[in-house]
Amino acid sequence: MSWTRPFDTPIILDDGSKLVTLQDAGLYVTNLPAAKQKEPHWQTAAGELLSAAERGGILMLAEIAIRQALAHGKPKPPGGTAEKGREEIQDRPMKDAFDPWWEWARKPLDSPLTIPASIHNPIMALPEDDRQDRQKVNEAVRQYDGR
């Protein structure tokens, strides 16, 4: 694996700069003040970055950990609830099954979030490691015939 692996979607920082690769995110974390680096959310992010870059870990987990660490302690944006956001997502035509799948797979246990069987069934038929691969997930959903 490599520190040059890019995130699926660059992470845009408050100052407008972007974290495009694991290396960008790693440098960002190492340039934080030492006290901030010791905070649990930054420790988690650093661990996921190391795992993805040096041990073949899951790139998406590193991206999520960085995004969560960056958002830690910030107020949620105004303008709606999580449920409203889910409705908006469900109203859009589906072009990619991976994102709703990943959101559902990582939801809190008490979340009411659901996904259609046409996404759930073909993905659950994949080997566990393949369920984390955007291309394999989308292909499985495209080929699913409902049987």
Coordinates of N, CA, C and O in Angstrom, one line a residue:
M1 N 0.8 -1.2 0.0 CA 0.0 0.0 0.0 C 0.9 1.2 0.0 O 2.1 1.1 0.1
S2 N 0.3 2.4 -0.1 CA 1.0 3.6 -0.2 C 0.4 4.8 0.4 O -0.9 4.9 0.4
W3 N 1.2 5.8 0.8 CA 0.7 7.0 1.3 C 0.1 7.9 0.2 O -0.6 8.9 0.5
T4 N 0.4 7.5 -1.1 CA -0.1 8.4 -2.2 C -1.5 8.0 -2.6 O -2.1 8.6 -3.5
R5 N -2.1 7.0 -1.9 CA -3.5 6.6 -2.3 C -4.5 7.8 -2.1 O -4.5 8.4 -1.0
P6 N -5.2 8.1 -3.1 CA -6.2 9.3 -3.0 C -7.5 8.9 -2.3 O -8.0 7.7 -2.5
F7 N -8.1 9.8 -1.6 CA -9.4 9.6 -1.1 C -10.4 9.6 -2.3 O -10.1 10.2 -3.3
D8 N -11.6 9.0 -2.1 CA -12.6 9.0 -3.2 C -13.0 10.5 -3.5 O -13.2 10.9 -4.6
T9 N -13.2 11.2 -2.4 CA -13.6 12.6 -2.5 C -12.6 13.4 -1.6 O -12.5 13.1 -0.4
P10 N -11.9 14.4 -2.2 CA -11.0 15.2 -1.4 C -11.7 15.8 -0.2 O -12.9 16.2 -0.3
I11 N -10.9 16.0 0.8 CA -11.5 16.6 2.1 C -11.1 18.1 2.0 O -9.9 18.4 2.0
I12 N -12.1 18.9 2.0 CA -11.9 20.4 1.9 C -11.8 20.9 3.3 O -12.8 20.8 4.1
L13 N -10.8 21.6 3.6 CA -10.6 22.2 5.0 C -11.2 23.6 5.0 O -11.6 24.2 4.0
D14 N -11.4 24.1 6.2 CA -12.0 25.4 6.4 C -11.3 26.5 5.7 O -12.0 27.4 5.3
D15 N -10.0 26.4 5.5 CA -9.3 27.4 4.8 C -9.3 27.3 3.3 O -8.7 28.0 2.6
G16 N -10.1 26.3 2.8 CA -10.2 26.0 1.4 C -9.2 25.1 0.8 O -9.3 24.6 -0.3
S17 N -8.1 24.7 1.6 CA -7.2 23.8 1.1 C -7.8 22.4 1.1 O -8.8 22.1 1.7
K18 N -7.1 21.4 0.4 CA -7.7 20.1 0.3 C -6.7 19.0 0.8 O -5.5 19.1 0.6
L19 N -7.3 18.0 1.3 CA -6.5 16.8 1.6 C -7.0 15.8 0.6 O -8.1 15.3 0.6
V20 N -6.1 15.5 -0.3 CA -6.4 14.6 -1.5 C -5.9 13.2 -1.3 O -6.6 12.2 -1.7
T21 N -4.8 13.0 -0.6 CA -4.2 11.7 -0.4 C -4.0 11.4 1.1 O -4.1 12.3 1.9
L22 N -3.7 10.1 1.4 CA -3.4 9.7 2.7 C -2.2 10.6 3.2 O -2.2 11.0 4.4
Q23 N -1.2 10.8 2.4 CA -0.1 11.6 2.8 C -0.5 13.0 3.2 O 0.0 13.6 4.2
D24 N -1.4 13.7 2.4 CA -1.9 15.0 2.7 C -2.5 15.0 4.1 O -2.2 15.9 5.0
A25 N -3.3 14.0 4.4 CA -4.0 13.9 5.7 C -3.0 13.6 6.8 O -3.1 14.2 7.9
G26 N -2.0 12.7 6.5 CA -1.0 12.4 7.5 C -0.2 13.6 7.9 O 0.1 13.9 9.1
L27 N 0.2 14.4 6.9 CA 1.0 15.7 7.2 C 0.1 16.6 8.0 O 0.6 17.3 8.9
Y28 N -1.2 16.7 7.7 CA -2.1 17.6 8.4 C -2.1 17.2 9.9 O -2.0 18.1 10.8
V29 N -2.3 15.9 10.1 CA -2.3 15.4 11.5 C -1.0 15.7 12.2 O -1.0 16.1 13.4
T30 N 0.1 15.4 11.6 CA 1.4 15.5 12.3 C 1.8 17.0 12.5 O 2.6 17.3 13.3
N31 N 1.1 17.9 11.8 CA 1.3 19.4 12.0 C 0.4 20.0 13.0 O 0.5 21.2 13.3
L32 N -0.5 19.2 13.5 CA -1.4 19.7 14.6 C -0.5 19.8 15.9 O 0.5 19.1 16.1
P33 N -0.9 20.7 16.8 CA -0.2 20.8 18.1 C -0.3 19.4 18.8 O -1.2 18.7 18.7
A34 N 0.8 19.1 19.5 CA 0.9 17.8 20.2 C -0.3 17.5 21.1 O -0.8 16.4 21.1
A35 N -0.8 18.5 21.8 CA -2.0 18.3 22.7 C -3.2 17.8 21.8 O -3.9 16.9 22.2
K36 N -3.4 18.4 20.7 CA -4.5 18.1 19.8 C -4.3 16.7 19.3 O -5.3 15.9 19.2
Q37 N -3.1 16.3 18.9 CA -2.8 15.0 18.3 C -3.2 13.9 19.3 O -3.5 12.8 18.9
K38 N -3.1 14.2 20.6 CA -3.4 13.2 21.7 C -4.9 13.0 21.9 O -5.3 12.1 22.6
E39 N -5.7 13.9 21.3 CA -7.2 13.7 21.5 C -7.6 12.5 20.9 O -7.1 12.1 19.8
P40 N -8.6 11.8 21.5 CA -9.0 10.4 21.0 C -9.4 10.4 19.5 O -9.1 9.5 18.8
H41 N -10.1 11.4 19.1 CA -10.6 11.4 17.7 C -9.4 11.6 16.7 O -9.4 11.0 15.6
W42 N -8.4 12.3 17.1 CA -7.2 12.4 16.2 C -6.3 11.2 16.3 O -5.7 10.8 15.3
Q43 N -6.3 10.5 17.5 CA -5.6 9.3 17.6 C -6.3 8.2 16.7 O -5.6 7.4 16.0
T44 N -7.6 8.2 16.7 CA -8.3 7.2 15.8 C -8.0 7.5 14.4 O -7.7 6.6 13.6
A45 N -8.1 8.8 14.0 CA -7.8 9.2 12.6 C -6.3 8.8 12.2 O -6.1 8.2 11.1
A46 N -5.4 9.1 13.1 CA -4.0 8.7 12.8 C -3.8 7.2 12.6 O -3.1 6.7 11.7
G47 N -4.5 6.4 13.5 CA -4.4 5.0 13.4 C -5.0 4.5 12.1 O -4.4 3.5 11.4
E48 N -6.1 5.0 11.7 CA -6.7 4.6 10.4 C -5.9 5.0 9.2 O -5.8 4.2 8.2
L49 N -5.3 6.2 9.3 CA -4.3 6.6 8.2 C -3.2 5.6 8.1 O -2.8 5.1 7.0
L50 N -2.6 5.3 9.2 CA -1.4 4.3 9.2 C -1.9 3.0 8.7 O -1.2 2.3 7.9
S51 N -3.0 2.5 9.1 CA -3.5 1.2 8.6 C -3.7 1.2 7.1 O -3.3 0.3 6.4
A52 N -4.4 2.3 6.6 CA -4.6 2.3 5.2 C -3.4 2.5 4.3 O -3.3 1.9 3.3
A53 N -2.4 3.2 4.8 CA -1.2 3.5 4.1 C -0.1 2.4 4.2 O 0.5 2.2 3.2
E54 N 0.0 1.8 5.3 CA 1.1 0.9 5.5 C 0.7 -0.6 5.7 O 1.6 -1.4 5.6
R55 N -0.6 -0.8 6.0 CA -0.9 -2.2 6.3 C -2.1 -2.7 5.4 O -2.7 -3.7 5.7
G56 N -2.4 -1.9 4.3 CA -3.5 -2.3 3.4 C -4.8 -2.2 4.0 O -5.8 -2.8 3.6
G57 N -5.0 -1.3 5.0 CA -6.3 -1.1 5.6 C -7.2 -0.4 4.7 O -6.9 -0.1 3.5
I58 N -8.4 -0.2 5.2 CA -9.5 0.4 4.3 C -9.4 1.9 4.2 O -9.5 2.6 5.2
L59 N -9.2 2.3 3.0 CA -9.1 3.7 2.7 C -10.3 4.5 3.2 O -10.2 5.6 3.7
M60 N -11.5 4.0 2.9 CA -12.7 4.7 3.3 C -12.8 5.0 4.9 O -13.2 6.0 5.3
L61 N -12.3 4.0 5.6 CA -12.3 4.2 7.1 C -11.3 5.4 7.5 O -11.6 6.1 8.4
A62 N -10.2 5.5 6.8 CA -9.3 6.6 7.1 C -9.9 7.9 6.7 O -9.9 8.9 7.5
E63 N -10.6 7.9 5.6 CA -11.3 9.1 5.2 C -12.4 9.5 6.2 O -12.5 10.7 6.6
I64 N -13.2 8.6 6.6 CA -14.2 8.9 7.5 C -13.7 9.3 8.9 O -14.2 10.3 9.5
A65 N -12.6 8.7 9.3 CA -12.0 9.1 10.6 C -11.4 10.5 10.5 O -11.6 11.3 11.5
I66 N -10.8 10.9 9.4 CA -10.3 12.3 9.3 C -11.5 13.3 9.3 O -11.5 14.3 9.9
R67 N -12.5 12.9 8.5 CA -13.7 13.8 8.4 C -14.3 14.0 9.8 O -14.7 15.1 10.2
Q68 N -14.4 12.9 10.6 CA -15.0 13.0 11.9 C -14.1 13.8 12.8 O -14.6 14.6 13.7
A69 N -12.8 13.6 12.8 CA -11.9 14.4 13.6 C -12.0 15.9 13.3 O -12.0 16.7 14.2
L70 N -12.1 16.2 12.0 CA -12.2 17.6 11.6 C -13.5 18.2 12.1 O -13.6 19.4 12.5
A71 N -14.6 17.4 12.2 CA -15.9 17.9 12.6 C -16.1 17.9 14.1 O -17.0 18.5 14.6
H72 N -15.2 17.2 14.8 CA -15.3 17.1 16.2 C -15.5 18.4 16.9 O -14.7 19.3 16.7
G73 N -16.6 18.5 17.7 CA -16.8 19.8 18.5 C -17.4 20.9 17.7 O -17.7 21.9 18.3
K74 N -17.6 20.8 16.4 CA -18.2 21.8 15.6 C -19.7 21.6 15.7 O -20.2 20.5 15.7
P75 N -20.5 22.7 15.7 CA -21.9 22.5 15.7 C -22.4 22.0 14.3 O -21.7 22.2 13.3
K76 N -23.4 21.2 14.4 CA -24.0 20.7 13.1 C -24.5 21.9 12.3 O -25.0 22.8 12.8
P77 N -24.4 21.7 10.9 CA -24.9 22.8 10.1 C -26.4 23.0 10.2 O -27.1 22.0 10.4
P78 N -26.8 24.3 10.2 CA -28.3 24.5 10.3 C -29.0 24.1 9.1 O -28.4 23.9 8.0
G79 N -30.3 23.9 9.2 CA -31.1 23.7 8.0 C -31.7 22.3 7.8 O -32.1 22.0 6.8
G80 N -31.8 21.6 8.9 CA -32.5 20.3 8.8 C -32.0 19.3 9.7 O -31.0 19.4 10.3
T81 N -32.7 18.2 9.6 CA -32.3 17.0 10.5 C -31.7 16.0 9.6 O -31.7 16.0 8.4
A82 N -31.1 15.0 10.3 CA -30.6 13.9 9.5 C -31.6 13.2 8.7 O -31.4 12.7 7.6
E83 N -32.9 13.1 9.2 CA -33.9 12.4 8.5 C -34.2 13.2 7.2 O -34.5 12.6 6.2
K84 N -34.3 14.5 7.3 CA -34.5 15.3 6.1 C -33.4 15.1 5.1 O -33.7 14.9 3.9
G85 N -32.2 15.0 5.5 CA -31.1 14.7 4.6 C -31.2 13.3 3.9 O -31.0 13.2 2.7
R86 N -31.7 12.4 4.7 CA -31.9 11.0 4.1 C -33.0 11.0 3.1 O -32.9 10.4 2.1
E87 N -34.1 11.8 3.4 CA -35.1 11.9 2.4 C -34.6 12.5 1.1 O -35.0 12.0 0.0
E88 N -33.8 13.5 1.2 CA -33.3 14.1 0.0 C -32.4 13.2 -0.8 O -32.5 13.1 -2.0
I89 N -31.6 12.4 -0.1 CA -30.8 11.4 -0.8 C -31.6 10.4 -1.5 O -31.4 10.0 -2.6
Q90 N -32.7 9.9 -0.8 CA -33.5 8.9 -1.4 C -34.3 9.4 -2.6 O -34.7 8.6 -3.4
D91 N -34.6 10.7 -2.6 CA -35.3 11.3 -3.7 C -34.5 11.4 -5.0 O -35.0 11.5 -6.1
R92 N -33.1 11.4 -4.8 CA -32.2 11.5 -6.0 C -32.2 10.2 -6.7 O -32.2 9.2 -6.1
P93 N -32.0 10.2 -8.0 CA -31.8 9.0 -8.8 C -30.5 8.3 -8.3 O -29.5 9.0 -8.1
M94 N -30.5 7.0 -8.1 CA -29.3 6.4 -7.6 C -28.3 6.1 -8.7 O -28.6 5.5 -9.7
K95 N -27.1 6.6 -8.6 CA -26.1 6.4 -9.6 C -25.0 5.5 -9.0 O -24.2 4.9 -9.7
D96 N -24.9 5.5 -7.7 CA -23.9 4.7 -7.0 C -24.5 4.1 -5.8 O -25.0 4.8 -4.9
A97 N -24.4 2.7 -5.7 CA -25.0 2.0 -4.5 C -24.1 2.0 -3.3 O -24.5 1.8 -2.2
F98 N -22.8 2.3 -3.5 CA -21.8 2.2 -2.5 C -22.1 3.1 -1.3 O -22.0 2.8 -0.1
D99 N -22.4 4.4 -1.6 CA -22.6 5.4 -0.6 C -23.7 5.1 0.4 O -23.6 5.1 1.6
P100 N -24.9 4.8 -0.2 CA -26.0 4.4 0.8 C -25.7 3.1 1.5 O -26.0 3.0 2.7
W101 N -25.0 2.2 0.9 CA -24.6 0.9 1.5 C -23.7 1.3 2.7 O -23.9 0.8 3.8
W102 N -22.7 2.1 2.4 CA -21.7 2.4 3.5 C -22.3 3.1 4.6 O -22.0 2.8 5.8
E103 N -23.2 4.1 4.3 CA -23.9 4.8 5.4 C -24.7 3.8 6.2 O -24.6 3.9 7.5
W104 N -25.4 2.9 5.6 CA -26.2 1.9 6.3 C -25.3 1.0 7.2 O -25.6 0.7 8.3
A105 N -24.2 0.5 6.6 CA -23.3 -0.4 7.2 C -22.7 0.2 8.5 O -22.4 -0.5 9.4
R106 N -22.5 1.5 8.5 CA -21.8 2.2 9.6 C -22.7 2.9 10.5 O -22.3 3.7 11.4
K107 N -24.0 2.8 10.3 CA -25.0 3.5 11.1 C -25.0 3.0 12.6 O -24.6 1.9 12.9
P108 N -25.3 3.9 13.5 CA -25.5 3.5 14.9 C -26.6 2.4 15.0 O -27.5 2.4 14.2
L109 N -26.4 1.6 16.0 CA -27.4 0.5 16.2 C -28.8 1.0 16.4 O -29.8 0.3 16.0
D110 N -29.0 2.2 16.9 CA -30.4 2.7 17.2 C -30.9 3.5 16.0 O -32.0 4.0 16.1
S111 N -30.2 3.5 14.9 CA -30.6 4.3 13.8 C -31.7 3.6 13.0 O -31.7 2.4 12.8
P112 N -32.7 4.4 12.6 CA -33.8 3.8 11.8 C -33.5 3.7 10.3 O -34.3 3.2 9.5
L113 N -32.3 4.1 9.9 CA -31.9 4.1 8.5 C -32.0 2.7 7.9 O -31.6 1.7 8.5
T114 N -32.6 2.6 6.7 CA -32.7 1.4 6.0 C -32.2 1.6 4.6 O -32.1 2.7 4.1
I115 N -32.0 0.4 3.9 CA -31.7 0.5 2.5 C -32.5 -0.5 1.8 O -33.0 -1.5 2.4
P116 N -32.8 -0.3 0.5 CA -33.6 -1.3 -0.2 C -33.0 -2.7 -0.4 O -31.7 -2.8 -0.4
A117 N -33.8 -3.7 -0.5 CA -33.3 -5.0 -0.6 C -32.5 -5.2 -1.9 O -31.5 -6.0 -2.0
S118 N -32.8 -4.4 -2.9 CA -32.0 -4.4 -4.2 C -30.6 -4.0 -4.0 O -29.7 -4.2 -4.9
I119 N -30.3 -3.3 -2.9 CA -28.9 -2.9 -2.6 C -28.4 -3.9 -1.6 O -27.3 -4.5 -1.7
H120 N -29.1 -4.2 -0.5 CA -28.7 -5.0 0.6 C -28.4 -6.5 0.1 O -27.3 -7.0 0.4
N121 N -29.3 -7.1 -0.6 CA -29.1 -8.5 -0.9 C -27.9 -8.8 -1.7 O -27.1 -9.7 -1.4
P122 N -27.7 -8.1 -2.9 CA -26.5 -8.4 -3.6 C -25.2 -8.1 -2.9 O -24.2 -8.8 -3.1
I123 N -25.2 -7.1 -2.1 CA -23.9 -6.7 -1.4 C -23.6 -7.8 -0.3 O -22.5 -8.2 -0.1
M124 N -24.7 -8.2 0.4 CA -24.5 -9.2 1.4 C -24.0 -10.6 0.8 O -23.4 -11.4 1.5
A125 N -24.3 -10.8 -0.4 CA -23.8 -12.0 -1.1 C -22.3 -12.0 -1.4 O -21.7 -13.0 -1.7
L126 N -21.7 -10.8 -1.4 CA -20.3 -10.6 -1.7 C -19.5 -11.1 -0.5 O -19.9 -11.0 0.7
P127 N -18.2 -11.5 -0.7 CA -17.3 -11.8 0.4 C -17.2 -10.5 1.2 O -17.2 -9.4 0.6
E128 N -16.9 -10.6 2.5 CA -16.9 -9.4 3.4 C -15.9 -8.4 2.9 O -16.2 -7.2 2.9
D129 N -14.7 -8.8 2.5 CA -13.7 -7.8 2.0 C -14.2 -7.1 0.8 O -13.9 -5.9 0.6
D130 N -14.9 -7.7 -0.1 CA -15.4 -7.1 -1.3 C -16.5 -6.0 -1.0 O -16.7 -5.1 -1.9
R131 N -17.1 -6.1 0.1 CA -18.2 -5.2 0.5 C -17.6 -3.8 0.7 O -18.4 -2.8 0.8
Q132 N -16.3 -3.7 0.8 CA -15.7 -2.4 1.1 C -15.0 -1.8 -0.2 O -14.3 -0.8 -0.2
D133 N -15.3 -2.4 -1.3 CA -14.8 -2.0 -2.6 C -15.9 -1.4 -3.4 O -16.8 -2.1 -3.8
R134 N -15.8 -0.1 -3.7 CA -16.8 0.6 -4.4 C -17.2 0.0 -5.7 O -18.4 -0.2 -6.0
Q135 N -16.2 -0.4 -6.5 CA -16.4 -1.0 -7.8 C -17.2 -2.3 -7.7 O -18.1 -2.6 -8.4
K136 N -16.7 -3.2 -6.8 CA -17.4 -4.5 -6.6 C -18.8 -4.4 -6.1 O -19.7 -5.1 -6.5
V137 N -19.0 -3.4 -5.2 CA -20.4 -3.2 -4.7 C -21.3 -2.8 -5.8 O -22.4 -3.3 -6.0
N138 N -20.9 -1.8 -6.5 CA -21.7 -1.2 -7.6 C -22.0 -2.3 -8.7 O -23.1 -2.4 -9.2
E139 N -21.0 -3.1 -9.0 CA -21.2 -4.1 -10.0 C -22.2 -5.2 -9.5 O -23.1 -5.6 -10.3
A140 N -22.1 -5.6 -8.2 CA -23.0 -6.6 -7.7 C -24.4 -6.0 -7.7 O -25.3 -6.8 -8.1
V141 N -24.6 -4.8 -7.4 CA -26.0 -4.2 -7.4 C -26.5 -4.1 -8.9 O -27.6 -4.4 -9.1
R142 N -25.6 -3.7 -9.8 CA -26.0 -3.6 -11.2 C -26.5 -5.0 -11.7 O -27.4 -5.1 -12.5
Q143 N -25.8 -6.1 -11.3 CA -26.1 -7.4 -11.8 C -27.2 -8.1 -11.1 O -27.7 -9.1 -11.5
Y144 N -27.7 -7.5 -10.0 CA -28.7 -8.2 -9.2 C -30.0 -8.2 -9.9 O -30.5 -7.2 -10.5
D145 N -30.6 -9.4 -9.9 CA -31.9 -9.6 -10.6 C -33.1 -9.8 -9.7 O -34.2 -10.1 -10.2
G146 N -32.9 -9.8 -8.4 CA -34.0 -9.9 -7.4 C -34.4 -11.3 -7.0 O -35.3 -11.5 -6.3
R147 N -33.6 -12.3 -7.5 CA -33.9 -13.7 -7.2 C -33.3 -14.1 -5.9 O -32.3 -13.7 -5.4

